[in-house]
mmCIF file of C-alpha atoms in Angstrom:
data_model
loop_
_atom_site.group_PDB
_atom_site.id
_atom_site.type_symbol
_atom_site.label_atom_id
_atom_site.label_comp_id
_atom_site.label_asym_id
_atom_site.label_seq_id
_atom_site.Cartn_x
_atom_site.Cartn_y
_atom_site.Cartn_z
ATOM 1 C CA UNK A 1 -143.871 39.064 12.662
ATOM 2 C CA UNK A 2 -144.162 37.182 15.947
ATOM 3 C CA UNK A 3 -141.411 37.774 18.509
ATOM 4 C CA UNK A 4 -139.471 34.676 19.516
ATOM 5 C CA UNK A 5 -138.283 33.554 22.925
ATOM 6 C CA UNK A 6 -134.635 32.706 22.356
ATOM 7 C CA UNK A 7 -132.339 30.365 24.191
ATOM 8 C CA UNK A 8 -128.632 30.864 23.612
ATOM 9 C CA UNK A 9 -126.569 27.711 23.321
ATOM 10 C CA UNK A 10 -123.081 29.055 23.807
ATOM 11 C CA UNK A 11 -122.033 32.025 25.922
ATOM 12 C CA UNK A 12 -120.108 33.592 23.053
ATOM 13 C CA UNK A 13 -118.666 36.926 22.000
ATOM 14 C CA UNK A 14 -120.766 37.131 18.829
ATOM 15 C CA UNK A 15 -123.934 36.527 20.834
ATOM 16 C CA UNK A 16 -123.089 39.318 23.278
ATOM 17 C CA UNK A 17 -121.867 41.854 20.730
ATOM 18 C CA UNK A 18 -124.172 41.181 17.794
ATOM 19 C CA UNK A 19 -127.027 38.756 18.318
ATOM 20 C CA UNK A 20 -128.455 39.722 21.715
ATOM 21 C CA UNK A 21 -128.651 43.408 20.716
ATOM 22 C CA UNK A 22 -130.276 42.482 17.383
ATOM 23 C CA UNK A 23 -132.814 40.211 19.072
ATOM 24 C CA UNK A 24 -133.764 42.864 21.601
ATOM 25 C CA UNK A 25 -134.042 45.649 19.028
ATOM 26 C CA UNK A 26 -136.548 43.473 17.152
ATOM 27 C CA UNK A 27 -138.592 42.957 20.315
ATOM 28 C CA UNK A 28 -137.554 39.346 20.891
ATOM 29 C CA UNK A 29 -136.869 37.894 24.325
ATOM 30 C CA UNK A 30 -133.579 36.311 25.360
ATOM 31 C CA UNK A 31 -134.943 33.764 27.820
ATOM 32 C CA UNK A 32 -131.805 31.900 28.829
ATOM 33 C CA UNK A 33 -128.292 30.759 28.066
ATOM 34 C CA UNK A 34 -126.819 27.264 28.257
ATOM 35 C CA UNK A 35 -123.149 26.469 27.860
ATOM 36 C CA UNK A 36 -120.880 23.416 28.193
ATOM 37 C CA UNK A 37 -119.341 25.348 31.115
ATOM 38 C CA UNK A 38 -122.335 26.267 33.319
ATOM 39 C CA UNK A 39 -120.303 28.519 35.640
ATOM 40 C CA UNK A 40 -119.328 30.653 32.657
ATOM 41 C CA UNK A 41 -122.973 30.676 31.529
ATOM 42 C CA UNK A 42 -123.977 32.097 34.920
ATOM 43 C CA UNK A 43 -121.403 34.895 34.700
ATOM 44 C CA UNK A 44 -122.417 35.604 31.112
ATOM 45 C CA UNK A 45 -126.122 35.705 31.994
ATOM 46 C CA UNK A 46 -125.484 38.257 34.743
ATOM 47 C CA UNK A 47 -123.402 40.452 32.427
ATOM 48 C CA UNK A 48 -126.023 40.381 29.673
ATOM 49 C CA UNK A 49 -129.220 40.582 31.703
ATOM 50 C CA UNK A 50 -130.408 37.074 30.862
ATOM 51 C CA UNK A 51 -132.788 35.519 33.432
ATOM 52 C CA UNK A 52 -131.752 31.862 33.191
ATOM 53 C CA UNK A 53 -128.451 30.054 32.867
ATOM 54 C CA UNK A 54 -127.516 26.393 33.057
ATOM 55 C CA UNK A 55 -126.355 23.469 30.987
ATOM 56 C CA UNK A 56 -127.152 23.115 27.305
ATOM 57 C CA UNK A 57 -129.473 20.213 28.117
ATOM 58 C CA UNK A 58 -131.369 22.258 30.703
ATOM 59 C CA UNK A 59 -131.828 25.110 28.275
ATOM 60 C CA UNK A 60 -133.085 22.886 25.447
ATOM 61 C CA UNK A 61 -135.693 21.356 27.766
ATOM 62 C CA UNK A 62 -137.284 24.657 28.785
ATOM 63 C CA UNK A 63 -140.868 25.376 27.800
ATOM 64 C CA UNK A 64 -140.255 29.130 27.586
ATOM 65 C CA UNK A 65 -137.821 28.774 24.666
ATOM 66 C CA UNK A 66 -139.128 28.757 21.076
ATOM 67 C CA UNK A 67 -135.811 28.775 19.251
ATOM 68 C CA UNK A 68 -132.132 28.415 20.022
ATOM 69 C CA UNK A 69 -129.166 30.287 18.641
ATOM 70 C CA UNK A 70 -126.102 28.017 18.671
ATOM 71 C CA UNK A 71 -122.700 29.689 18.906
ATOM 72 C CA UNK A 72 -120.661 27.119 20.772
ATOM 73 C CA UNK A 73 -117.312 26.047 19.318
ATOM 74 C CA UNK A 74 -117.581 24.523 15.870
ATOM 75 C CA UNK A 75 -117.094 20.928 16.995
ATOM 76 C CA UNK A 76 -120.287 21.170 19.107
ATOM 77 C CA UNK A 77 -122.622 22.421 16.365
ATOM 78 C CA UNK A 78 -123.830 18.983 15.262
ATOM 79 C CA UNK A 79 -124.630 17.600 18.703
ATOM 80 C CA UNK A 80 -126.266 20.775 19.963
ATOM 81 C CA UNK A 81 -128.422 21.041 16.849
ATOM 82 C CA UNK A 82 -129.539 17.428 17.162
ATOM 83 C CA UNK A 83 -130.332 17.990 20.860
ATOM 84 C CA UNK A 84 -132.380 21.114 20.144
ATOM 85 C CA UNK A 85 -134.270 19.527 17.255
ATOM 86 C CA UNK A 86 -135.161 16.533 19.413
ATOM 87 C CA UNK A 87 -136.558 19.003 21.984
ATOM 88 C CA UNK A 88 -138.717 20.660 19.308
ATOM 89 C CA UNK A 89 -136.763 23.918 19.155
ATOM 90 C CA UNK A 90 -136.138 25.868 15.980
ATOM 91 C CA UNK A 91 -132.392 26.257 15.371
ATOM 92 C CA UNK A 92 -130.297 29.159 14.110
ATOM 93 C CA UNK A 93 -126.736 27.822 14.063
ATOM 94 C CA UNK A 94 -123.502 29.727 13.663
ATOM 95 C CA UNK A 95 -121.190 29.015 10.777
ATOM 96 C CA UNK A 96 -119.631 26.728 9.786
ATOM 97 C CA UNK A 97 -122.767 24.656 10.089
ATOM 98 C CA UNK A 98 -120.761 21.456 10.542
ATOM 99 C CA UNK A 99 -117.262 20.035 10.315
ATOM 100 C CA UNK A 100 -118.172 17.404 7.725
ATOM 101 C CA UNK A 101 -120.759 17.025 4.989
ATOM 102 C CA UNK A 102 -122.169 13.955 6.738
ATOM 103 C CA UNK A 103 -122.658 15.879 9.986
ATOM 104 C CA UNK A 104 -124.304 18.760 8.155
ATOM 105 C CA UNK A 105 -126.683 16.417 6.372
ATOM 106 C CA UNK A 106 -127.616 14.819 9.708
ATOM 107 C CA UNK A 107 -128.434 18.252 11.098
ATOM 108 C CA UNK A 108 -130.577 19.209 8.101
ATOM 109 C CA UNK A 109 -132.404 15.873 8.145
ATOM 110 C CA UNK A 110 -132.960 15.935 11.928
ATOM 111 C CA UNK A 111 -134.555 19.369 11.834
ATOM 112 C CA UNK A 112 -136.719 18.443 8.876
ATOM 113 C CA UNK A 113 -137.880 15.263 10.632
ATOM 114 C CA UNK A 114 -138.666 17.218 13.811
ATOM 115 C CA UNK A 115 -140.615 19.849 11.878
ATOM 116 C CA UNK A 116 -138.396 22.719 13.042
ATOM 117 C CA UNK A 117 -136.663 25.451 11.049
ATOM 118 C CA UNK A 118 -132.890 25.231 10.634
ATOM 119 C CA UNK A 119 -131.059 28.389 9.612
ATOM 120 C CA UNK A 120 -127.368 29.221 9.388
ATOM 121 C CA UNK A 121 -126.181 32.536 10.794
ATOM 122 C CA UNK A 122 -124.181 33.697 7.791
ATOM 123 C CA UNK A 123 -124.662 37.454 8.068
ATOM 124 C CA UNK A 124 -123.354 38.513 4.634
ATOM 125 C CA UNK A 125 -125.932 37.116 2.143
ATOM 126 C CA UNK A 126 -128.697 39.272 3.615
ATOM 127 C CA UNK A 127 -126.690 42.496 3.415
ATOM 128 C CA UNK A 128 -128.116 45.164 1.136
ATOM 129 C CA UNK A 129 -124.839 45.359 -0.789
ATOM 130 C CA UNK A 130 -124.764 41.642 -1.564
ATOM 131 C CA UNK A 131 -128.464 41.603 -2.423
ATOM 132 C CA UNK A 132 -127.790 44.423 -4.881
ATOM 133 C CA UNK A 133 -124.846 42.564 -6.464
ATOM 134 C CA UNK A 134 -126.987 39.451 -6.943
ATOM 135 C CA UNK A 135 -129.762 41.589 -8.432
ATOM 136 C CA UNK A 136 -127.358 43.173 -10.910
ATOM 137 C CA UNK A 137 -125.885 39.834 -11.976
ATOM 138 C CA UNK A 138 -129.295 38.173 -12.311
ATOM 139 C CA UNK A 139 -130.499 41.126 -14.376
ATOM 140 C CA UNK A 140 -127.659 40.725 -16.860
ATOM 141 C CA UNK A 141 -125.780 43.895 -15.909
ATOM 142 C CA UNK A 142 -122.384 42.272 -16.522
ATOM 143 C CA UNK A 143 -123.431 39.706 -19.130
ATOM 144 C CA UNK A 144 -121.930 36.258 -18.699
ATOM 145 C CA UNK A 145 -119.972 35.983 -15.443
ATOM 146 C CA UNK A 146 -116.358 35.088 -16.207
ATOM 147 C CA UNK A 147 -114.706 35.468 -12.805
ATOM 148 C CA UNK A 148 -115.301 36.429 -9.190
ATOM 149 C CA UNK A 149 -112.683 37.757 -6.779
ATOM 150 C CA UNK A 150 -113.203 37.892 -3.015
ATOM 151 C CA UNK A 151 -110.978 39.895 -0.681
ATOM 152 C CA UNK A 152 -111.703 38.836 2.879
ATOM 153 C CA UNK A 153 -108.340 39.318 4.558
ATOM 154 C CA UNK A 154 -108.756 41.088 7.909
ATOM 155 C CA UNK A 155 -107.011 41.390 11.263
ATOM 156 C CA UNK A 156 -108.271 38.997 13.934
ATOM 157 C CA UNK A 157 -109.065 41.014 17.085
ATOM 158 C CA UNK A 158 -107.053 40.091 20.159
ATOM 159 C CA UNK A 159 -110.172 39.024 22.075
ATOM 160 C CA UNK A 160 -110.880 36.389 19.399
ATOM 161 C CA UNK A 161 -107.338 34.984 19.204
ATOM 162 C CA UNK A 162 -108.214 31.770 21.010
ATOM 163 C CA UNK A 163 -109.616 28.581 19.500
ATOM 164 C CA UNK A 164 -109.631 30.106 15.993
ATOM 165 C CA UNK A 165 -105.836 29.737 15.948
ATOM 166 C CA UNK A 166 -105.835 26.261 17.454
ATOM 167 C CA UNK A 167 -105.215 22.869 15.947
ATOM 168 C CA UNK A 168 -108.606 21.380 16.808
ATOM 169 C CA UNK A 169 -110.973 20.559 13.980
ATOM 170 C CA UNK A 170 -112.842 23.863 14.112
ATOM 171 C CA UNK A 171 -109.856 26.232 13.973
ATOM 172 C CA UNK A 172 -108.246 28.072 11.070
ATOM 173 C CA UNK A 173 -109.170 30.759 8.590
ATOM 174 C CA UNK A 174 -110.870 28.402 6.111
ATOM 175 C CA UNK A 175 -113.698 27.508 8.480
ATOM 176 C CA UNK A 176 -113.890 30.965 10.032
ATOM 177 C CA UNK A 177 -113.677 33.171 6.930
ATOM 178 C CA UNK A 178 -113.700 31.158 3.685
ATOM 179 C CA UNK A 179 -117.074 29.686 4.611
ATOM 180 C CA UNK A 180 -118.446 33.255 4.595
ATOM 181 C CA UNK A 181 -117.050 33.714 1.085
ATOM 182 C CA UNK A 182 -118.805 30.537 -0.022
ATOM 183 C CA UNK A 183 -122.090 31.708 1.512
ATOM 184 C CA UNK A 184 -121.842 34.769 -0.756
ATOM 185 C CA UNK A 185 -120.521 33.071 -3.911
ATOM 186 C CA UNK A 186 -122.858 30.048 -3.919
ATOM 187 C CA UNK A 187 -126.102 32.039 -4.340
ATOM 188 C CA UNK A 188 -124.380 34.556 -6.621
ATOM 189 C CA UNK A 189 -123.366 31.838 -9.112
ATOM 190 C CA UNK A 190 -126.162 29.388 -8.296
ATOM 191 C CA UNK A 191 -123.790 26.436 -7.996
ATOM 192 C CA UNK A 192 -120.885 24.897 -6.152
ATOM 193 C CA UNK A 193 -117.434 24.708 -7.742
ATOM 194 C CA UNK A 194 -116.483 21.500 -9.509
ATOM 195 C CA UNK A 195 -112.875 21.624 -8.306
ATOM 196 C CA UNK A 196 -110.429 23.902 -6.520
ATOM 197 C CA UNK A 197 -106.850 24.404 -5.339
ATOM 198 C CA UNK A 198 -105.530 26.366 -2.365
ATOM 199 C CA UNK A 199 -102.389 27.433 -0.539
ATOM 200 C CA UNK A 200 -102.229 28.345 3.151
ATOM 201 C CA UNK A 201 -99.565 29.679 5.469
ATOM 202 C CA UNK A 202 -98.832 31.196 8.883
ATOM 203 C CA UNK A 203 -98.253 34.960 8.899
ATOM 204 C CA UNK A 204 -99.432 36.305 12.244
ATOM 205 C CA UNK A 205 -97.418 37.442 15.275
ATOM 206 C CA UNK A 206 -98.881 34.620 17.359
ATOM 207 C CA UNK A 207 -98.360 30.921 17.938
ATOM 208 C CA UNK A 208 -100.930 29.363 15.618
ATOM 209 C CA UNK A 209 -101.417 25.661 14.977
ATOM 210 C CA UNK A 210 -103.989 26.316 12.257
ATOM 211 C CA UNK A 211 -103.584 28.323 9.049
ATOM 212 C CA UNK A 212 -104.123 32.072 9.415
ATOM 213 C CA UNK A 213 -103.894 33.072 5.732
ATOM 214 C CA UNK A 214 -104.863 31.360 2.501
ATOM 215 C CA UNK A 215 -105.715 31.875 -1.143
ATOM 216 C CA UNK A 216 -107.888 29.610 -3.255
ATOM 217 C CA UNK A 217 -108.873 29.264 -6.896
ATOM 218 C CA UNK A 218 -112.120 27.546 -7.834
ATOM 219 C CA UNK A 219 -113.528 26.398 -11.169
ATOM 220 C CA UNK A 220 -117.216 26.069 -12.003
ATOM 221 C CA UNK A 221 -118.954 23.852 -14.525
ATOM 222 C CA UNK A 222 -119.703 26.790 -16.843
ATOM 223 C CA UNK A 223 -116.063 27.901 -16.870
ATOM 224 C CA UNK A 224 -116.351 30.658 -14.252
ATOM 225 C CA UNK A 225 -113.228 31.074 -12.120
ATOM 226 C CA UNK A 226 -113.208 32.326 -8.516
ATOM 227 C CA UNK A 227 -110.316 33.581 -6.401
ATOM 228 C CA UNK A 228 -110.414 34.158 -2.641
ATOM 229 C CA UNK A 229 -107.925 35.742 -0.256
ATOM 230 C CA UNK A 230 -108.782 35.082 3.375
ATOM 231 C CA UNK A 231 -106.644 35.940 6.374
ATOM 232 C CA UNK A 232 -106.500 36.880 10.056
ATOM 233 C CA UNK A 233 -103.368 38.943 9.432
ATOM 234 C CA UNK A 234 -104.259 41.957 7.254
ATOM 235 C CA UNK A 235 -104.710 45.315 8.977
ATOM 236 C CA UNK A 236 -105.073 47.922 6.251
ATOM 237 C CA UNK A 237 -106.588 46.451 3.080
ATOM 238 C CA UNK A 238 -110.319 46.850 2.409
ATOM 239 C CA UNK A 239 -112.484 43.804 1.912
ATOM 240 C CA UNK A 240 -114.310 43.406 -1.356
ATOM 241 C CA UNK A 241 -116.158 41.406 -3.984
ATOM 242 C CA UNK A 242 -115.486 41.780 -7.720
ATOM 243 C CA UNK A 243 -117.676 40.220 -10.390
ATOM 244 C CA UNK A 244 -116.076 40.268 -13.847
ATOM 245 C CA UNK A 245 -118.424 39.681 -16.772
ATOM 246 C CA UNK A 246 -118.436 39.707 -20.556
ATOM 247 C CA UNK A 247 -120.325 43.025 -20.670
ATOM 248 C CA UNK A 248 -119.283 44.743 -17.467
ATOM 249 C CA UNK A 249 -117.825 44.457 -13.995
ATOM 250 C CA UNK A 250 -119.025 45.056 -10.444
ATOM 251 C CA UNK A 251 -116.673 46.348 -7.768
ATOM 252 C CA UNK A 252 -118.143 46.079 -4.267
ATOM 253 C CA UNK A 253 -115.770 47.531 -1.670
ATOM 254 C CA UNK A 254 -115.809 47.095 2.126
ATOM 255 C CA UNK A 255 -118.691 44.615 1.895
ATOM 256 C CA UNK A 256 -117.202 41.533 3.601
ATOM 257 C CA UNK A 257 -117.786 42.963 7.068
ATOM 258 C CA UNK A 258 -120.171 42.651 9.997
ATOM 259 C CA UNK A 259 -121.592 46.132 9.464
ATOM 260 C CA UNK A 260 -124.023 47.509 6.816
ATOM 261 C CA UNK A 261 -121.383 49.533 4.988
ATOM 262 C CA UNK A 262 -119.627 49.468 1.623
ATOM 263 C CA UNK A 263 -120.182 50.638 -1.929
ATOM 264 C CA UNK A 264 -121.226 48.932 -5.164
ATOM 265 C CA UNK A 265 -119.840 50.297 -8.437
ATOM 266 C CA UNK A 266 -120.820 49.092 -11.926
ATOM 267 C CA UNK A 267 -118.468 49.619 -14.855
ATOM 268 C CA UNK A 268 -119.624 48.903 -18.426
ATOM 269 C CA UNK A 269 -119.542 50.404 -21.919
ATOM 270 C CA UNK A 270 -121.422 53.478 -20.724
ATOM 271 C CA UNK A 271 -118.867 54.251 -18.030
ATOM 272 C CA UNK A 272 -118.603 53.824 -14.274
ATOM 273 C CA UNK A 273 -121.327 54.624 -11.745
ATOM 274 C CA UNK A 274 -122.071 53.905 -8.122
ATOM 275 C CA UNK A 275 -125.225 51.883 -7.579
ATOM 276 C CA UNK A 276 -127.532 52.980 -4.796
ATOM 277 C CA UNK A 277 -127.944 50.497 -1.949
ATOM 278 C CA UNK A 278 -131.152 51.375 -0.128
ATOM 279 C CA UNK A 279 -131.082 48.601 2.479
ATOM 280 C CA UNK A 280 -128.598 49.518 5.226
ATOM 281 C CA UNK A 281 -130.203 47.522 8.035
ATOM 282 C CA UNK A 282 -128.081 45.825 10.658
ATOM 283 C CA UNK A 283 -126.970 42.497 9.182
ATOM 284 C CA UNK A 284 -127.824 40.525 12.318
ATOM 285 C CA UNK A 285 -131.288 42.050 12.521
ATOM 286 C CA UNK A 286 -131.800 40.834 8.956
ATOM 287 C CA UNK A 287 -130.695 37.327 9.951
ATOM 288 C CA UNK A 288 -132.821 37.187 13.122
ATOM 289 C CA UNK A 289 -135.832 38.795 11.455
ATOM 290 C CA UNK A 290 -135.679 36.493 8.456
ATOM 291 C CA UNK A 291 -135.429 33.464 10.719
ATOM 292 C CA UNK A 292 -138.408 34.586 12.797
ATOM 293 C CA UNK A 293 -140.439 35.150 9.629
ATOM 294 C CA UNK A 294 -139.696 31.575 8.542
ATOM 295 C CA UNK A 295 -140.771 30.251 11.954
ATOM 296 C CA UNK A 296 -144.033 32.216 11.841
ATOM 297 C CA UNK A 297 -144.763 31.198 8.253
ATOM 298 C CA UNK A 298 -144.503 34.743 6.902
ATOM 299 C CA UNK A 299 -141.525 33.650 4.807
ATOM 300 C CA UNK A 300 -140.846 30.360 3.068
ATOM 301 C CA UNK A 301 -137.276 30.177 4.386
ATOM 302 C CA UNK A 302 -134.725 31.949 6.574
ATOM 303 C CA UNK A 303 -132.168 34.202 4.899
ATOM 304 C CA UNK A 304 -129.636 31.343 4.898
ATOM 305 C CA UNK A 305 -131.084 27.850 5.313
ATOM 306 C CA UNK A 306 -129.427 24.860 6.884
ATOM 307 C CA UNK A 307 -128.828 23.438 3.414
ATOM 308 C CA UNK A 308 -127.236 26.727 2.324
ATOM 309 C CA UNK A 309 -124.971 26.537 5.365
ATOM 310 C CA UNK A 310 -124.062 22.943 4.572
ATOM 311 C CA UNK A 311 -123.066 23.903 1.032
ATOM 312 C CA UNK A 312 -120.932 26.792 2.286
ATOM 313 C CA UNK A 313 -119.236 24.464 4.762
ATOM 314 C CA UNK A 314 -118.565 21.942 1.996
ATOM 315 C CA UNK A 315 -116.652 24.556 0.012
ATOM 316 C CA UNK A 316 -114.671 25.717 3.052
ATOM 317 C CA UNK A 317 -113.787 22.146 4.004
ATOM 318 C CA UNK A 318 -112.645 21.453 0.448
ATOM 319 C CA UNK A 319 -110.447 24.569 0.501
ATOM 320 C CA UNK A 320 -108.865 23.457 3.761
ATOM 321 C CA UNK A 321 -108.316 19.960 2.372
ATOM 322 C CA UNK A 322 -106.666 21.361 -0.757
ATOM 323 C CA UNK A 323 -104.387 23.609 1.296
ATOM 324 C CA UNK A 324 -103.364 20.777 3.621
ATOM 325 C CA UNK A 325 -102.816 18.213 0.867
ATOM 326 C CA UNK A 326 -101.359 20.435 -1.827
ATOM 327 C CA UNK A 327 -103.636 18.698 -4.308
ATOM 328 C CA UNK A 328 -106.644 19.686 -6.389
ATOM 329 C CA UNK A 329 -109.907 18.757 -4.677
ATOM 330 C CA UNK A 330 -112.949 17.699 -6.700
ATOM 331 C CA UNK A 331 -116.315 18.457 -5.105
#
């Protein structure tokens, strides 16, 4: 697999703590960082040993950048993707891919027209635990899927308690957490929900303009029901994914995290047993490596494509709409 020369669009926490280390462990080069605030980009570059810093436009124009990783605030994802695609750069964009379905479609179409790869940096679908759950379901281990339950209620770290709690379009738990749920559920069930309802509230010890806790219920065309619990306010409960079927059930615990941890248990007529998960690779190495393989042609697609990211964003946006309106939303 060819190593990429990466440009970072966005001097972000997730880039510093997760993506830069993953890129470097895989032998990739972090060539530069561009940010809407160039002074911050310069400080960030010095802290992270990055040779170039400047504006987003300057970074996108560089000849020593093959691909960009976009982790600016959510409202910038569309414009920065369009800029990078126009400059001929492959794009790995943070979630949510976009703040509207129209914007997401523009991003997908622009990258396709420019002949560049667009991936979405949803880290969970590539995890060994989630791959194993999909394998079990596809192999008929639980029979017909009747219901899915997602527990993704966590405590938002103090260092991240900024724009995520704000009233701007990109804030709130739906776009920060529920979109991750959708990125897991969509490939698991092979479809989007047909309709959904949701309730949201404020629970945290902070001043928050956006929702910090919500629950949703989704219905699928084949009758499958899905429940999600997403929050920034839960300190002690484990995350998890349950798949309830006609012939069995899967209980995956501590799997909605950024780390390659968690267990997968199958319960059926023969009893209960833990399923071995052989792949415990770093989730961000999986994302970066899969993206690089798609760029080099060794793989047909990144782990999560731009279209996959658009579909996850559509579900999250619908959940937020349902919570705000108090009405059922039809997708």
